[in-house]
Amino acid sequence: MAGGIAVFLGNVLVSRKRGAVAAADPWGGDSLEWATSSPPPSYGFARLPIVQSRSPMWEPEEERAFVTGLATDCEEVLITNPLDAEPDHRETMVGPTVWPFVTSLMVGIALIGSVWTPLAIPVGGTLVFLALIGWYWPKRHGRKSRETRENEKDEPASGDRRREAHA
Amino acid sequence: VSTATRTIDVSHLPEGRLDARSTIWWGTVGMMVMETVAFSLVVGSYFYLRVIANTWPPGDTGPPDLFYPTIGLVLLVASVVSAIWADRAGKNMDKGGVRAALLLNLAFGVAFLVFRALGFYSLNCFWNRNAYCSVVWTLLALRTTHVLAQLLETGTVAALFFLKEPEKKHFLDARLAGVYWYFVIGAWIPLYVVIYLVPRF
């Protein structure tokens, strides 16, 4: 086993120095993880691909399709209906926030503390609840939905400016 | 050579839904399923103990008193009014309606919890007396935590509606506070039968 790991580590070191750098899709894979660049950007795909078969990457280039019209200035996801996967509505996701981390910390305090004292359950439970409120509560500079932001502006909404241009 | 790519434009689609098409709706239904399983496990333990016991409740432990829990049950069934109200006001994006319905819901819930607390004193046993008492206390503690957690959530949504300008997604939260309360009511009826009526037969 140690020999196998040594070969693997040796391979890593040698490949760092020599040989061709692998492209985004060196083996012509059939599934979507090969569609993005390597290393992948934080947002995954610049344009949301539409899957039409089990091997979307093996479809002819001219038959590939994409979703447009999602907001580009915040994280907006497309929700489809469950059975037919037809696009149904858009949902704005929350931006980066520290609250999930705080919440998990409080859960840890409640559970680890309960090893020593039963008091940790009500005290920890209260801390978890407060962290959840912090997570839920709308922030002054937080991520609002596109419609809310447009309604808040005095001028009439000019949403097209912020939407992705059609290809 | 690039060819014209086919696209689907989704910019005309609505932002969020206030019904079962929303992902948060399904998350809430998932919570209900999990909690139903948790209750079922404890109810299963209850009947397991009942089957292996010679008498039920065992020894000279009397069955729990009915007075406070029955008032609580009536209050809880009556609170379906505030749940329907919150559900509808959320669906119609009626801010005033949501505020009033959630406050009424909180009042019902707190009143139920008061009778729930009094009910602990009328169980005629403490949790460490025998297995019957332990399982009944476990069921009731689980149940009380369930109601308390939901009231805290309802209170948070209500506070948001009074202190902030709610967005569309918050009306779904208000609606789900009502929908979840249906579950809170529905879960109590079989539990009431198990805890208070089964020891009498």
CSV table of C-alpha atoms in Angstrom, one decimal:
chain,number,residue,atom,x,y,z
A,1,MET,CA,0.0,0.0,0.0
A,2,ALA,CA,2.8,2.4,0.9
A,3,GLY,CA,4.4,1.6,-2.5
A,4,GLY,CA,1.1,2.5,-4.2
A,5,ILE,CA,1.0,5.8,-2.4
A,6,ALA,CA,4.6,6.5,-3.2
A,7,VAL,CA,3.9,6.0,-6.9
A,8,PHE,CA,0.9,8.3,-6.7
A,9,LEU,CA,2.9,11.1,-4.9
A,10,GLY,CA,5.8,10.6,-7.3
A,11,ASN,CA,3.4,11.0,-10.2
A,12,VAL,CA,2.0,14.2,-8.6
A,13,LEU,CA,5.6,15.7,-8.2
A,14,VAL,CA,6.7,14.7,-11.7
A,15,SER,CA,3.5,16.0,-13.3
A,16,ARG,CA,4.0,19.3,-11.6
A,17,LYS,CA,7.4,19.7,-13.4
A,18,ARG,CA,6.9,18.0,-16.8
A,19,GLY,CA,4.4,17.0,-19.4
A,20,ALA,CA,1.4,18.7,-21.0
A,21,VAL,CA,-1.0,20.7,-18.8
A,22,ALA,CA,-4.5,19.1,-19.0
A,23,ALA,CA,-7.2,21.0,-20.7
A,24,ALA,CA,-10.7,21.5,-19.1
A,25,ASP,CA,-12.0,18.3,-20.7
A,26,PRO,CA,-9.0,16.1,-21.5
A,27,TRP,CA,-10.9,12.8,-21.9
A,28,GLY,CA,-14.0,14.1,-23.7
A,29,GLY,CA,-16.3,13.3,-20.8
A,30,ASP,CA,-20.0,13.1,-21.4
A,31,SER,CA,-21.4,14.8,-18.2
A,32,LEU,CA,-21.7,18.4,-17.2
A,33,GLU,CA,-18.8,18.6,-14.8
A,34,TRP,CA,-16.6,18.7,-17.9
A,35,ALA,CA,-18.4,21.8,-19.3
A,36,THR,CA,-16.8,24.3,-17.0
A,37,SER,CA,-13.1,25.5,-17.1
A,38,SER,CA,-10.4,24.0,-15.0
A,39,PRO,CA,-10.0,25.0,-12.3
A,40,PRO,CA,-13.7,25.8,-12.1
A,41,PRO,CA,-14.8,29.4,-11.2
A,42,SER,CA,-16.7,29.9,-7.9
A,43,TYR,CA,-20.0,30.2,-9.8
A,44,GLY,CA,-19.6,27.0,-11.7
A,45,PHE,CA,-21.2,27.9,-15.0
A,46,ALA,CA,-21.4,31.4,-16.5
A,47,ARG,CA,-24.5,30.2,-18.4
A,48,LEU,CA,-26.8,27.5,-17.0
A,49,PRO,CA,-26.8,24.6,-19.4
A,50,ILE,CA,-30.0,22.9,-20.3
A,51,VAL,CA,-29.7,19.1,-20.1
A,52,GLN,CA,-31.5,17.2,-22.9
A,53,SER,CA,-30.0,13.8,-22.6
A,54,ARG,CA,-27.9,11.5,-20.4
A,55,SER,CA,-24.8,12.6,-22.2
A,56,PRO,CA,-25.1,16.4,-22.6
A,57,MET,CA,-21.5,16.9,-23.5
A,58,TRP,CA,-21.7,14.5,-26.4
A,59,GLU,CA,-24.5,16.4,-28.1
A,60,PRO,CA,-23.6,18.3,-31.2
A,61,GLU,CA,-22.4,21.9,-30.4
A,62,GLU,CA,-25.3,23.5,-32.3
A,63,GLU,CA,-27.9,21.6,-30.3
A,64,ARG,CA,-26.6,22.7,-26.9
A,65,ALA,CA,-29.0,25.1,-25.1
A,66,PHE,CA,-28.6,27.6,-22.3
A,67,VAL,CA,-30.8,29.5,-19.8
A,68,THR,CA,-30.7,33.3,-20.0
A,69,GLY,CA,-32.5,36.0,-18.0
A,70,LEU,CA,-31.3,35.2,-14.5
A,71,ALA,CA,-29.9,38.1,-12.6
A,72,THR,CA,-26.2,38.6,-12.9
A,73,ASP,CA,-25.7,40.9,-9.9
A,74,CYS,CA,-26.9,38.5,-7.3
A,75,GLU,CA,-27.2,34.8,-6.9
A,76,GLU,CA,-30.5,33.8,-8.5
A,77,VAL,CA,-31.5,30.2,-9.1
A,78,LEU,CA,-34.0,28.7,-11.4
A,79,ILE,CA,-36.6,26.5,-9.9
A,80,THR,CA,-38.4,23.9,-12.1
A,81,ASN,CA,-41.4,21.9,-11.4
A,82,PRO,CA,-40.5,18.5,-10.0
A,83,LEU,CA,-41.8,16.0,-12.6
A,84,ASP,CA,-41.4,17.7,-16.0
A,85,ALA,CA,-38.5,20.0,-15.0
A,86,GLU,CA,-40.2,22.9,-16.8
A,87,PRO,CA,-38.8,26.3,-15.6
A,88,ASP,CA,-41.3,27.7,-13.1
A,89,HIS,CA,-39.8,30.6,-11.1
A,90,ARG,CA,-36.7,32.3,-9.9
A,91,GLU,CA,-35.4,32.5,-6.4
A,92,THR,CA,-32.8,34.8,-4.9
A,93,MET,CA,-30.3,33.0,-2.7
A,94,VAL,CA,-28.7,34.7,0.3
A,95,GLY,CA,-25.3,36.1,-0.2
A,96,PRO,CA,-22.2,35.1,1.8
A,97,THR,CA,-23.0,35.2,5.5
A,98,VAL,CA,-21.3,34.2,8.8
A,99,TRP,CA,-24.6,33.1,10.5
A,100,PRO,CA,-24.5,29.4,9.4
A,101,PHE,CA,-21.1,29.1,11.0
A,102,VAL,CA,-22.3,30.9,14.2
A,103,THR,CA,-25.3,28.5,14.3
A,104,SER,CA,-23.2,25.4,14.0
A,105,LEU,CA,-20.9,26.8,16.7
A,106,MET,CA,-23.9,27.2,19.1
A,107,VAL,CA,-25.2,23.7,18.2
A,108,GLY,CA,-21.7,22.4,19.2
A,109,ILE,CA,-21.8,24.3,22.5
A,110,ALA,CA,-25.2,22.9,23.3
A,111,LEU,CA,-24.3,19.2,22.5
A,112,ILE,CA,-20.8,19.1,23.9
A,113,GLY,CA,-21.9,21.1,27.0
A,114,SER,CA,-24.7,18.6,27.6
A,115,VAL,CA,-22.0,15.9,28.3
A,116,TRP,CA,-21.3,17.7,31.6
A,117,THR,CA,-24.5,19.6,32.6
A,118,PRO,CA,-28.2,19.3,31.5
A,119,LEU,CA,-28.2,23.2,31.7
A,120,ALA,CA,-26.4,23.2,28.4
A,121,ILE,CA,-29.7,22.1,26.6
A,122,PRO,CA,-31.8,25.2,27.5
A,123,VAL,CA,-28.8,27.6,27.4
A,124,GLY,CA,-27.5,26.1,24.2
A,125,GLY,CA,-31.0,25.9,22.7
A,126,THR,CA,-31.4,29.7,23.4
A,127,LEU,CA,-28.1,30.4,21.7
A,128,VAL,CA,-29.0,28.3,18.7
A,129,PHE,CA,-32.3,30.2,18.5
A,130,LEU,CA,-30.6,33.6,18.6
A,131,ALA,CA,-28.2,32.5,15.9
A,132,LEU,CA,-31.1,31.3,13.7
A,133,ILE,CA,-32.8,34.7,14.1
A,134,GLY,CA,-29.6,36.4,13.1
A,135,TRP,CA,-29.5,34.2,10.0
A,136,TYR,CA,-33.1,34.8,9.1
A,137,TRP,CA,-33.3,38.6,9.9
A,138,PRO,CA,-33.1,40.8,6.7
A,139,LYS,CA,-29.8,42.8,6.7
A,140,ARG,CA,-29.6,46.5,5.9
A,141,HIS,CA,-27.0,45.8,3.2
A,142,GLY,CA,-28.1,42.2,2.6
A,143,ARG,CA,-29.2,40.5,-0.5
A,144,LYS,CA,-32.6,41.6,-1.5
A,145,SER,CA,-34.6,40.1,-4.3
A,146,ARG,CA,-34.3,41.8,-7.7
A,147,GLU,CA,-38.0,42.9,-7.6
A,148,THR,CA,-37.6,44.5,-4.2
A,149,ARG,CA,-34.5,46.4,-5.3
A,150,GLU,CA,-36.3,47.6,-8.5
A,151,ASN,CA,-39.3,48.7,-6.5
A,152,GLU,CA,-37.1,50.6,-4.1
A,153,LYS,CA,-35.6,52.7,-6.9
A,154,ASP,CA,-37.4,55.9,-7.8
A,155,GLU,CA,-37.0,55.6,-11.6
A,156,PRO,CA,-39.0,52.9,-13.4
A,157,ALA,CA,-37.3,49.5,-13.4
A,158,SER,CA,-34.8,49.1,-16.1
A,159,GLY,CA,-34.1,45.4,-15.4
A,160,ASP,CA,-32.8,44.6,-18.9
A,161,ARG,CA,-29.6,46.5,-18.3
A,162,ARG,CA,-28.7,44.0,-15.6
A,163,ARG,CA,-29.9,41.0,-17.3
A,164,GLU,CA,-27.6,38.9,-19.3
A,165,ALA,CA,-27.6,39.9,-23.0
A,166,HIS,CA,-29.1,37.3,-25.2
A,167,ALA,CA,-26.6,35.4,-27.3
B,1,VAL,CA,-16.8,28.6,-35.9
B,2,SER,CA,-19.5,29.5,-33.5
B,3,THR,CA,-23.1,28.8,-34.3
B,4,ALA,CA,-26.2,30.5,-32.8
B,5,THR,CA,-26.8,28.9,-29.5
B,6,ARG,CA,-30.3,28.0,-28.4
B,7,THR,CA,-31.5,29.7,-25.3
B,8,ILE,CA,-34.5,29.7,-22.9
B,9,ASP,CA,-35.2,33.2,-21.5
B,10,VAL,CA,-36.5,33.0,-17.9
B,11,SER,CA,-36.6,36.7,-17.1
B,12,HIS,CA,-40.4,36.8,-17.4
B,13,LEU,CA,-40.8,34.0,-14.8
B,14,PRO,CA,-42.1,35.2,-11.4
B,15,GLU,CA,-39.7,35.7,-8.5
B,16,GLY,CA,-40.6,33.1,-5.8
B,17,ARG,CA,-43.9,31.3,-5.4
B,18,LEU,CA,-46.2,31.4,-2.4
B,19,ASP,CA,-47.3,27.8,-2.6
B,20,ALA,CA,-46.2,24.1,-3.0
B,21,ARG,CA,-44.0,25.0,-6.0
B,22,SER,CA,-41.6,26.7,-3.6
B,23,THR,CA,-38.6,24.8,-2.3
B,24,ILE,CA,-39.1,26.1,1.3
B,25,TRP,CA,-42.6,24.6,1.2
B,26,TRP,CA,-41.0,21.2,0.6
B,27,GLY,CA,-38.4,21.8,3.3
B,28,THR,CA,-41.3,22.4,5.7
B,29,VAL,CA,-43.1,19.2,4.6
B,30,GLY,CA,-39.8,17.4,5.1
B,31,MET,CA,-39.6,18.7,8.7
B,32,MET,CA,-43.2,17.5,9.3
B,33,VAL,CA,-42.2,14.0,8.1
B,34,MET,CA,-39.1,13.9,10.3
B,35,GLU,CA,-41.1,15.0,13.4
B,36,THR,CA,-43.8,12.5,12.7
B,37,VAL,CA,-41.2,9.8,12.6
B,38,ALA,CA,-39.7,11.0,15.9
B,39,PHE,CA,-43.2,11.0,17.6
B,40,SER,CA,-44.0,7.6,16.1
B,41,LEU,CA,-40.8,6.1,17.6
B,42,VAL,CA,-41.7,7.3,21.1
B,43,VAL,CA,-45.4,6.1,20.6
B,44,GLY,CA,-43.9,2.8,19.5
B,45,SER,CA,-41.9,2.6,22.7
B,46,TYR,CA,-45.0,3.4,24.7
B,47,PHE,CA,-47.0,0.5,23.2
B,48,TYR,CA,-44.0,-1.8,23.5
B,49,LEU,CA,-43.9,-1.1,27.3
B,50,ARG,CA,-47.6,-1.5,27.5
B,51,VAL,CA,-47.5,-4.9,25.9
B,52,ILE,CA,-44.9,-6.3,28.3
B,53,ALA,CA,-46.4,-4.7,31.4
B,54,ASN,CA,-48.9,-6.7,33.6
B,55,THR,CA,-51.0,-3.7,34.3
B,56,TRP,CA,-51.1,-0.3,32.6
B,57,PRO,CA,-50.4,2.1,34.1
B,58,PRO,CA,-48.2,-0.1,36.2
B,59,GLY,CA,-48.7,-0.6,39.9
B,60,ASP,CA,-50.7,2.0,41.7
B,61,THR,CA,-49.8,4.8,39.2
B,62,GLY,CA,-53.2,6.3,38.2
B,63,PRO,CA,-54.1,7.5,34.7
B,64,PRO,CA,-53.3,11.2,34.1
B,65,ASP,CA,-56.0,13.8,34.9
B,66,LEU,CA,-58.0,15.0,32.0
B,67,PHE,CA,-59.0,18.5,33.0
B,68,TYR,CA,-56.1,20.7,31.9
B,69,PRO,CA,-55.1,18.7,28.9
B,70,THR,CA,-58.7,18.7,27.6
B,71,ILE,CA,-58.9,22.5,27.9
B,72,GLY,CA,-55.6,22.6,26.1
B,73,LEU,CA,-56.9,20.3,23.3
B,74,VAL,CA,-60.0,22.5,22.8
B,75,LEU,CA,-57.9,25.6,22.7
B,76,LEU,CA,-55.5,24.0,20.2
B,77,VAL,CA,-58.4,22.9,17.9
B,78,ALA,CA,-59.9,26.4,18.1
B,79,SER,CA,-56.5,27.8,17.0
B,80,VAL,CA,-57.0,26.4,13.6
B,81,VAL,CA,-58.8,29.7,12.9
B,82,SER,CA,-55.6,31.7,13.3
B,83,ALA,CA,-53.7,29.1,11.3
B,84,ILE,CA,-56.2,29.4,8.4
B,85,TRP,CA,-56.0,33.2,8.7
B,86,ALA,CA,-52.2,33.3,8.6
B,87,ASP,CA,-52.2,30.8,5.6
B,88,ARG,CA,-54.7,32.9,3.6
B,89,ALA,CA,-53.2,36.3,4.5
B,90,GLY,CA,-49.8,35.1,3.5
B,91,LYS,CA,-51.1,33.7,0.2
B,92,ASN,CA,-52.9,37.0,-0.6
B,93,MET,CA,-49.9,39.1,0.6
B,94,ASP,CA,-52.1,40.9,3.1
B,95,LYS,CA,-49.6,42.5,5.5
B,96,GLY,CA,-52.2,43.6,8.1
B,97,GLY,CA,-53.9,40.2,8.0
B,98,VAL,CA,-50.6,38.4,8.5
B,99,ARG,CA,-49.7,40.6,11.5
B,100,ALA,CA,-53.1,40.0,13.2
B,101,ALA,CA,-53.2,36.3,12.4
B,102,LEU,CA,-49.7,35.7,13.7
B,103,LEU,CA,-50.5,37.6,16.9
B,104,LEU,CA,-53.7,35.6,17.4
B,105,ASN,CA,-51.7,32.4,16.7
B,106,LEU,CA,-49.1,33.3,19.3
B,107,ALA,CA,-51.8,34.0,21.9
B,108,PHE,CA,-53.4,30.6,21.2
B,109,GLY,CA,-50.0,28.9,21.4
B,110,VAL,CA,-49.0,30.6,24.6
B,111,ALA,CA,-52.4,29.7,26.2
B,112,PHE,CA,-51.9,26.1,25.1
B,113,LEU,CA,-48.4,26.0,26.6
B,114,VAL,CA,-49.8,27.3,29.9
B,115,PHE,CA,-52.3,24.4,30.0
B,116,ARG,CA,-49.5,22.1,28.8
B,117,ALA,CA,-47.3,23.1,31.7
B,118,LEU,CA,-50.2,22.6,34.2
B,119,GLY,CA,-50.7,19.2,32.6
B,120,PHE,CA,-47.3,18.1,33.8
B,121,TYR,CA,-48.5,18.4,37.3
B,122,SER,CA,-51.7,16.4,36.7
B,123,LEU,CA,-49.8,13.4,35.3
B,124,ASN,CA,-49.9,11.7,38.7
B,125,CYS,CA,-46.3,10.6,38.3
B,126,PHE,CA,-42.8,11.9,38.0
B,127,TRP,CA,-40.5,10.7,35.2
B,128,ASN,CA,-38.2,8.5,37.4
B,129,ARG,CA,-41.0,6.5,39.0
B,130,ASN,CA,-41.4,3.7,36.4
B,131,ALA,CA,-41.1,3.0,32.7
B,132,TYR,CA,-44.6,4.2,32.0
B,133,CYS,CA,-43.9,7.6,33.6
B,134,SER,CA,-40.6,7.9,31.7
B,135,VAL,CA,-42.2,7.3,28.3
B,136,VAL,CA,-45.1,9.6,29.0
B,137,TRP,CA,-42.7,12.4,30.2
B,138,THR,CA,-40.6,11.8,27.1
B,139,LEU,CA,-43.6,12.1,24.8
B,140,LEU,CA,-44.8,15.3,26.5
B,141,ALA,CA,-41.3,16.9,26.6
B,142,LEU,CA,-40.9,16.2,22.9
B,143,ARG,CA,-44.3,17.7,22.3
B,144,THR,CA,-43.7,20.8,24.4
B,145,THR,CA,-40.4,21.4,22.7
B,146,HIS,CA,-42.2,21.0,19.4
B,147,VAL,CA,-44.8,23.7,20.2
B,148,LEU,CA,-42.3,26.0,21.9
B,149,ALA,CA,-40.0,25.9,18.8
B,150,GLN,CA,-42.8,26.6,16.5
B,151,LEU,CA,-44.0,29.5,18.7
B,152,LEU,CA,-40.5,31.0,18.6
B,153,GLU,CA,-40.5,30.7,14.9
B,154,THR,CA,-44.0,32.3,14.6
B,155,GLY,CA,-42.9,35.1,16.9
B,156,THR,CA,-39.8,35.8,14.8
B,157,VAL,CA,-41.9,36.0,11.6
B,158,ALA,CA,-44.4,38.2,13.4
B,159,ALA,CA,-41.6,40.5,14.7
B,160,LEU,CA,-40.3,40.8,11.2
B,161,PHE,CA,-43.8,41.9,9.9
B,162,PHE,CA,-44.0,44.5,12.6
B,163,LEU,CA,-40.4,45.9,12.5
B,164,LYS,CA,-39.4,45.5,8.8
B,165,GLU,CA,-40.9,46.0,5.4
B,166,PRO,CA,-41.6,42.4,4.4
B,167,GLU,CA,-40.5,41.1,1.0
B,168,LYS,CA,-42.5,38.6,-1.0
B,169,LYS,CA,-40.6,35.7,0.3
B,170,HIS,CA,-41.6,36.6,3.9
B,171,PHE,CA,-45.3,36.2,3.0
B,172,LEU,CA,-44.4,32.6,2.3
B,173,ASP,CA,-42.9,32.3,5.8
B,174,ALA,CA,-46.1,33.7,7.2
B,175,ARG,CA,-48.1,31.2,5.2
B,176,LEU,CA,-45.9,28.3,6.3
B,177,ALA,CA,-46.3,29.4,10.0
B,178,GLY,CA,-50.0,28.8,9.4
B,179,VAL,CA,-49.5,25.5,7.5
B,180,TYR,CA,-47.1,24.2,10.1
B,181,TRP,CA,-49.6,25.0,12.8
B,182,TYR,CA,-52.0,22.6,11.1
B,183,PHE,CA,-49.4,20.0,11.7
B,184,VAL,CA,-49.0,21.1,15.3
B,185,ILE,CA,-52.7,20.6,15.8
B,186,GLY,CA,-53.0,17.4,13.9
B,187,ALA,CA,-50.0,15.8,15.7
B,188,TRP,CA,-51.6,16.5,19.1
B,189,ILE,CA,-54.9,14.7,18.6
B,190,PRO,CA,-53.4,11.1,18.3
B,191,LEU,CA,-50.9,12.0,21.1
B,192,TYR,CA,-53.7,13.1,23.3
B,193,VAL,CA,-55.5,9.8,22.7
B,194,VAL,CA,-52.3,7.8,23.5
B,195,ILE,CA,-51.4,9.7,26.6
B,196,TYR,CA,-54.7,10.4,28.2
B,197,LEU,CA,-57.2,7.8,26.9
B,198,VAL,CA,-55.1,4.6,26.3
B,199,PRO,CA,-54.3,4.3,30.1
B,200,ARG,CA,-58.1,4.2,30.8
B,201,PHE,CA,-58.8,1.1,28.7
